[in-house]
């Protein structure tokens, strides 16, 4: 039995971990798109490093694009097996993958307008037809249920508390008369999240694949998020008469922002200005979260007793059409615009940033993780000039961040997630989904917690288990 790391290896995105068994069965954990890696991104997304047609089973931890975004490409290149996930992950993956295909098809069509020779034209990684075929291969399994996906493979999902439907993956693999227990953390959420339940405990494992996105960071206390939002909105929109532009992922961050703003309204503190969610995808994702109340924590359930719509408040409007989105750029009234993507690498938010970044009365507010090479990451690092749509812009607007608004656990959360394990029984722990410098620091924390055999795989590196 082996394991090979074909993505999210010394990097945050592109999750792909392949487990080939001796008898020929191959199990793929996640199949994510590489994002925010500059000029390397396209090349990384065009080659798997393994043969998709030889993959037997695919197991999806959750629906974020850096974990599921290459699934249709996998199917287009010959994968015919089942995709196992939770019911909520299936619902989210549907809207996210269809949106991803739409963007790629539009980008290819735009690029090809300037290319005459057919052989030189760009092709999308996959199309909406590939997505529909992929969705037909999804099979759902609820949390906390052992499910035999193969005579020698048992699968169990536990709630990872990251986004709606997110799961840690637990495998029991029977081979050559022995049983090997492998846990893949997926992305681990916060203990005490605004909306979701805390990550569940899980059975003892022999091998662990552990995410490490925030392995060197401590998030601030979650309680002040409403206050921090109120301060930014008051200073920007009320005092300076400007706009607050918030790049936010359609799944997770947008719903947390709406929940926090709704909390301000319940306390009669919400400034009376327009609030726009400029992302049709965010509207769909919000509906998915509404349809899965089983993931809410006890605090949210208490709020639901007095407020049936925890994501709605006075002044909120969801923007759907391109024309409505463009109209926001010529409307000079103070407002808050929440738009995807969270790393500001694509989507409508880049237009809003372009139109507001060079005015000192405005604020660009980041919430959650952004890779260093992404536009959001470069703004957070203090870059004073940025390129947008082929033109350079001075960064004159205020740039802020609420780092505690992260779906990823910090190093204390990650260590708490691992604390249910007996370190002496873990044969090896692999760190994935993190920048290499961060992983090195987190590795030392894990070693200090008693785990002796910690590895940080390189891209495409293979290990014997």
mmCIF file of N, CA and C in Angstrom, residues 96-157:
data_model
loop_
_atom_site.group_PDB
_atom_site.id
_atom_site.type_symbol
_atom_site.label_atom_id
_atom_site.label_comp_id
_atom_site.label_asym_id
_atom_site.label_seq_id
_atom_site.Cartn_x
_atom_site.Cartn_y
_atom_site.Cartn_z
ATOM 1 N N UNK A 96 -21.106 25.019 -7.381
ATOM 2 C CA UNK A 96 -19.742 25.517 -7.533
ATOM 3 C C UNK A 96 -19.092 25.005 -8.816
ATOM 4 N N UNK A 97 -19.318 23.740 -9.143
ATOM 5 C CA UNK A 97 -18.711 23.180 -10.352
ATOM 6 C C UNK A 97 -19.359 23.738 -11.620
ATOM 7 N N UNK A 98 -20.664 23.918 -11.593
ATOM 8 C CA UNK A 98 -21.324 24.516 -12.760
ATOM 9 C C UNK A 98 -20.841 25.947 -12.980
ATOM 10 N N UNK A 99 -20.637 26.679 -11.881
ATOM 11 C CA UNK A 99 -20.114 28.036 -11.990
ATOM 12 C C UNK A 99 -18.682 28.022 -12.517
ATOM 13 N N UNK A 100 -17.877 27.085 -12.042
ATOM 14 C CA UNK A 100 -16.489 26.974 -12.504
ATOM 15 C C UNK A 100 -16.433 26.679 -13.998
ATOM 16 N N UNK A 101 -17.283 25.754 -14.454
ATOM 17 C CA UNK A 101 -17.311 25.431 -15.882
ATOM 18 C C UNK A 101 -17.738 26.642 -16.706
ATOM 19 N N UNK A 102 -18.724 27.368 -16.220
ATOM 20 C CA UNK A 102 -19.205 28.555 -16.938
ATOM 21 C C UNK A 102 -18.090 29.580 -17.103
ATOM 22 N N UNK A 103 -17.348 29.832 -16.028
ATOM 23 C CA UNK A 103 -16.249 30.797 -16.087
ATOM 24 C C UNK A 103 -15.185 30.350 -17.077
ATOM 25 N N UNK A 104 -14.816 29.084 -17.026
ATOM 26 C CA UNK A 104 -13.777 28.582 -17.928
ATOM 27 C C UNK A 104 -14.211 28.649 -19.390
ATOM 28 N N UNK A 105 -15.470 28.304 -19.654
ATOM 29 C CA UNK A 105 -15.963 28.357 -21.022
ATOM 30 C C UNK A 105 -16.004 29.793 -21.532
ATOM 31 N N UNK A 106 -16.402 30.723 -20.667
ATOM 32 C CA UNK A 106 -16.435 32.129 -21.060
ATOM 33 C C UNK A 106 -15.027 32.668 -21.299
ATOM 34 N N UNK A 107 -14.087 32.300 -20.418
ATOM 35 C CA UNK A 107 -12.710 32.757 -20.567
ATOM 36 C C UNK A 107 -12.092 32.240 -21.865
ATOM 37 N N UNK A 108 -12.368 30.980 -22.184
ATOM 38 C CA UNK A 108 -11.827 30.399 -23.413
ATOM 39 C C UNK A 108 -12.433 31.075 -24.644
ATOM 40 N N UNK A 109 -13.736 31.323 -24.585
ATOM 41 C CA UNK A 109 -14.408 31.987 -25.715
ATOM 42 C C UNK A 109 -13.836 33.384 -25.942
ATOM 43 N N UNK A 110 -13.597 34.107 -24.850
ATOM 44 C CA UNK A 110 -13.046 35.461 -24.963
ATOM 45 C C UNK A 110 -11.632 35.419 -25.539
ATOM 46 N N UNK A 111 -10.811 34.499 -25.025
ATOM 47 C CA UNK A 111 -9.425 34.403 -25.499
ATOM 48 C C UNK A 111 -9.356 34.020 -26.967
ATOM 49 N N UNK A 112 -10.277 33.176 -27.400
ATOM 50 C CA UNK A 112 -10.227 32.655 -28.774
ATOM 51 C C UNK A 112 -10.720 33.659 -29.814
ATOM 52 N N UNK A 113 -11.322 34.764 -29.372
ATOM 53 C CA UNK A 113 -11.733 35.790 -30.326
ATOM 54 C C UNK A 113 -10.530 36.376 -31.066
ATOM 55 N N UNK A 114 -9.376 36.320 -30.427
ATOM 56 C CA UNK A 114 -8.170 36.899 -31.014
ATOM 57 C C UNK A 114 -7.269 35.855 -31.671
ATOM 58 N N UNK A 115 -7.711 34.590 -31.662
ATOM 59 C CA UNK A 115 -6.894 33.504 -32.213
ATOM 60 C C UNK A 115 -7.594 32.933 -33.442
ATOM 61 N N UNK A 116 -6.942 33.001 -34.568
ATOM 62 C CA UNK A 116 -7.573 32.566 -35.819
ATOM 63 C C UNK A 116 -7.436 31.065 -36.050
ATOM 64 N N UNK A 117 -6.250 30.522 -35.816
ATOM 65 C CA UNK A 117 -6.023 29.110 -36.118
ATOM 66 C C UNK A 117 -6.677 28.220 -35.068
ATOM 67 N N UNK A 118 -7.468 27.250 -35.532
ATOM 68 C CA UNK A 118 -8.209 26.380 -34.626
ATOM 69 C C UNK A 118 -7.266 25.639 -33.693
ATOM 70 N N UNK A 119 -6.117 25.185 -34.227
ATOM 71 C CA UNK A 119 -5.188 24.400 -33.418
ATOM 72 C C UNK A 119 -4.539 25.212 -32.297
ATOM 73 N N UNK A 120 -4.612 26.537 -32.385
ATOM 74 C CA UNK A 120 -4.015 27.392 -31.353
ATOM 75 C C UNK A 120 -5.031 27.859 -30.310
ATOM 76 N N UNK A 121 -6.286 27.519 -30.513
ATOM 77 C CA UNK A 121 -7.318 28.034 -29.611
ATOM 78 C C UNK A 121 -7.260 27.370 -28.239
ATOM 79 N N UNK A 122 -7.642 28.133 -27.235
ATOM 80 C CA UNK A 122 -7.655 27.634 -25.868
ATOM 81 C C UNK A 122 -8.914 26.809 -25.611
ATOM 82 N N UNK A 123 -8.760 25.795 -24.774
ATOM 83 C CA UNK A 123 -9.878 24.949 -24.389
ATOM 84 C C UNK A 123 -10.068 25.036 -22.878
ATOM 85 N N UNK A 124 -11.321 25.060 -22.422
ATOM 86 C CA UNK A 124 -11.540 25.045 -20.975
ATOM 87 C C UNK A 124 -11.096 23.714 -20.384
ATOM 88 N N UNK A 125 -10.784 23.709 -19.104
ATOM 89 C CA UNK A 125 -10.422 22.456 -18.449
ATOM 90 C C UNK A 125 -11.560 21.450 -18.531
ATOM 91 N N UNK A 126 -12.792 21.964 -18.492
ATOM 92 C CA UNK A 126 -13.972 21.119 -18.652
ATOM 93 C C UNK A 126 -15.168 21.996 -18.968
ATOM 94 N N UNK A 127 -16.246 21.355 -19.370
ATOM 95 C CA UNK A 127 -17.460 22.067 -19.771
ATOM 96 C C UNK A 127 -18.609 21.729 -18.818
ATOM 97 N N UNK A 128 -19.736 22.387 -19.016
ATOM 98 C CA UNK A 128 -20.909 22.091 -18.185
ATOM 99 C C UNK A 128 -21.390 20.655 -18.393
ATOM 100 N N UNK A 129 -21.178 20.099 -19.591
ATOM 101 C CA UNK A 129 -21.555 18.696 -19.824
ATOM 102 C C UNK A 129 -20.695 17.758 -18.992
ATOM 103 N N UNK A 130 -19.413 18.080 -18.863
ATOM 104 C CA UNK A 130 -18.534 17.285 -17.999
ATOM 105 C C UNK A 130 -18.998 17.343 -16.548
ATOM 106 N N UNK A 131 -19.472 18.510 -16.123
ATOM 107 C CA UNK A 131 -19.965 18.662 -14.753
ATOM 108 C C UNK A 131 -21.202 17.806 -14.533
ATOM 109 N N UNK A 132 -22.131 17.836 -15.476
ATOM 110 C CA UNK A 132 -23.355 17.045 -15.327
ATOM 111 C C UNK A 132 -23.035 15.555 -15.244
ATOM 112 N N UNK A 133 -22.084 15.087 -16.054
ATOM 113 C CA UNK A 133 -21.683 13.688 -15.980
ATOM 114 C C UNK A 133 -21.059 13.382 -14.623
ATOM 115 N N UNK A 134 -20.245 14.303 -14.133
ATOM 116 C CA UNK A 134 -19.605 14.123 -12.828
ATOM 117 C C UNK A 134 -20.644 14.025 -11.719
ATOM 118 N N UNK A 135 -21.620 14.897 -11.741
ATOM 119 C CA UNK A 135 -22.655 14.902 -10.704
ATOM 120 C C UNK A 135 -23.461 13.603 -10.702
ATOM 121 N N UNK A 136 -23.602 12.985 -11.868
ATOM 122 C CA UNK A 136 -24.330 11.715 -11.948
ATOM 123 C C UNK A 136 -23.572 10.583 -11.252
ATOM 124 N N UNK A 137 -22.285 10.780 -10.978
ATOM 125 C CA UNK A 137 -21.471 9.751 -10.337
ATOM 126 C C UNK A 137 -21.371 9.954 -8.816
ATOM 127 N N UNK A 138 -22.008 11.013 -8.304
ATOM 128 C CA UNK A 138 -21.961 11.281 -6.860
ATOM 129 C C UNK A 138 -22.822 10.280 -6.095
ATOM 130 N N UNK A 139 -22.308 9.810 -4.966
ATOM 131 C CA UNK A 139 -23.050 8.963 -4.041
ATOM 132 C C UNK A 139 -22.845 9.530 -2.640
ATOM 133 N N UNK A 140 -23.930 9.739 -1.909
ATOM 134 C CA UNK A 140 -23.824 10.421 -0.622
ATOM 135 C C UNK A 140 -23.884 9.445 0.547
ATOM 136 N N UNK A 141 -23.128 9.799 1.592
ATOM 137 C CA UNK A 141 -23.086 9.039 2.833
ATOM 138 C C UNK A 141 -23.225 10.038 3.980
ATOM 139 N N UNK A 142 -24.123 9.802 4.934
ATOM 140 C CA UNK A 142 -24.261 10.730 6.061
ATOM 141 C C UNK A 142 -23.073 10.607 7.014
ATOM 142 N N UNK A 143 -22.958 11.593 7.901
ATOM 143 C CA UNK A 143 -21.930 11.526 8.939
ATOM 144 C C UNK A 143 -22.140 10.301 9.839
ATOM 145 N N UNK A 144 -21.037 9.839 10.434
ATOM 146 C CA UNK A 144 -21.070 8.839 11.513
ATOM 147 C C UNK A 144 -21.661 7.503 11.091
ATOM 148 N N UNK A 145 -21.403 7.117 9.856
ATOM 149 C CA UNK A 145 -21.902 5.825 9.382
ATOM 150 C C UNK A 145 -20.786 5.089 8.649
ATOM 151 N N UNK A 146 -20.470 3.882 9.100
ATOM 152 C CA UNK A 146 -19.485 3.064 8.394
ATOM 153 C C UNK A 146 -20.122 2.522 7.129
ATOM 154 N N UNK A 147 -19.437 2.704 5.999
ATOM 155 C CA UNK A 147 -19.986 2.307 4.715
ATOM 156 C C UNK A 147 -18.925 1.539 3.939
ATOM 157 N N UNK A 148 -19.277 0.348 3.501
ATOM 158 C CA UNK A 148 -18.344 -0.482 2.733
ATOM 159 C C UNK A 148 -18.416 -0.084 1.262
ATOM 160 N N UNK A 149 -17.367 0.594 0.778
ATOM 161 C CA UNK A 149 -17.355 0.997 -0.624
ATOM 162 C C UNK A 149 -16.685 -0.071 -1.495
ATOM 163 N N UNK A 150 -16.064 -1.051 -0.835
ATOM 164 C CA UNK A 150 -15.338 -2.125 -1.506
ATOM 165 C C UNK A 150 -15.197 -3.236 -0.464
ATOM 166 N N UNK A 151 -15.082 -4.489 -0.898
ATOM 167 C CA UNK A 151 -14.907 -5.562 0.099
ATOM 168 C C UNK A 151 -13.760 -5.319 1.076
ATOM 169 N N UNK A 152 -12.782 -4.549 0.665
ATOM 170 C CA UNK A 152 -11.611 -4.314 1.517
ATOM 171 C C UNK A 152 -11.484 -2.868 1.985
ATOM 172 N N UNK A 153 -12.538 -2.047 1.752
ATOM 173 C CA UNK A 153 -12.450 -0.623 2.100
ATOM 174 C C UNK A 153 -13.726 -0.169 2.803
ATOM 175 N N UNK A 154 -13.568 0.347 4.034
ATOM 176 C CA UNK A 154 -14.688 0.916 4.784
ATOM 177 C C UNK A 154 -14.450 2.417 4.959
ATOM 178 N N UNK A 155 -15.491 3.204 4.685
ATOM 179 C CA UNK A 155 -15.409 4.664 4.736
ATOM 180 C C UNK A 155 -16.329 5.203 5.824
ATOM 181 N N UNK A 156 -15.859 6.223 6.522
ATOM 182 C CA UNK A 156 -16.673 6.916 7.516
ATOM 183 C C UNK A 156 -16.381 8.412 7.425
ATOM 184 N N UNK A 157 -17.419 9.234 7.457
ATOM 185 C CA UNK A 157 -17.273 10.686 7.508
ATOM 186 C C UNK A 157 -17.589 11.188 8.913
#
